[in-house]
mmCIF file of C-alpha atoms in Angstrom:
data_model
loop_
_atom_site.group_PDB
_atom_site.id
_atom_site.type_symbol
_atom_site.label_atom_id
_atom_site.label_comp_id
_atom_site.label_asym_id
_atom_site.label_seq_id
_atom_site.Cartn_x
_atom_site.Cartn_y
_atom_site.Cartn_z
ATOM 1 C CA MET A 1 14.175 1.489 -9.928
ATOM 2 C CA TYR A 2 13.458 -1.491 -12.163
ATOM 3 C CA ASN A 3 16.939 -2.906 -11.617
ATOM 4 C CA PHE A 4 16.574 -2.498 -7.893
ATOM 5 C CA PHE A 5 13.273 -4.357 -8.033
ATOM 6 C CA ARG A 6 14.826 -7.215 -10.000
ATOM 7 C CA PHE A 7 17.705 -7.344 -7.560
ATOM 8 C CA SER A 8 15.280 -7.604 -4.638
ATOM 9 C CA ILE A 9 13.372 -10.424 -6.288
ATOM 10 C CA TYR A 10 16.633 -12.217 -6.973
ATOM 11 C CA ASN A 11 17.720 -11.919 -3.353
ATOM 12 C CA PHE A 12 14.332 -13.062 -2.144
ATOM 13 C CA ASP A 13 14.493 -16.138 -4.381
ATOM 14 C CA ASN A 14 17.944 -17.007 -3.102
ATOM 15 C CA TYR A 15 16.825 -16.594 0.497
ATOM 16 C CA TYR A 16 13.805 -18.803 -0.129
ATOM 17 C CA LEU A 17 15.930 -21.510 -1.747
ATOM 18 C CA VAL A 18 18.342 -21.500 1.176
ATOM 19 C CA GLN A 19 15.467 -21.887 3.636
ATOM 20 C CA LEU A 20 14.039 -24.703 1.547
ATOM 21 C CA LYS A 21 17.357 -26.563 1.528
ATOM 22 C CA LYS A 22 17.683 -26.135 5.290
ATOM 23 C CA LEU A 23 14.192 -27.520 5.743
ATOM 24 C CA GLN A 24 14.886 -30.530 3.521
ATOM 25 C CA TYR A 25 18.099 -31.178 5.426
ATOM 26 C CA LEU A 26 16.271 -31.065 8.760
ATOM 27 C CA LEU A 27 13.589 -33.403 7.479
ATOM 28 C CA LYS A 28 16.184 -35.896 6.276
ATOM 29 C CA VAL A 29 17.956 -36.041 9.615
#
C-alpha cells in the first residue's frame, strides 16, 4: 500500500511537471 501511494505521488509530480513545461512553452510563444 505504501509503495503504491509513493508511486501515485511520483506519477502526479511527473504529470504536474509536464503540464508546467507545456504552460511555459505556450507563454513563450
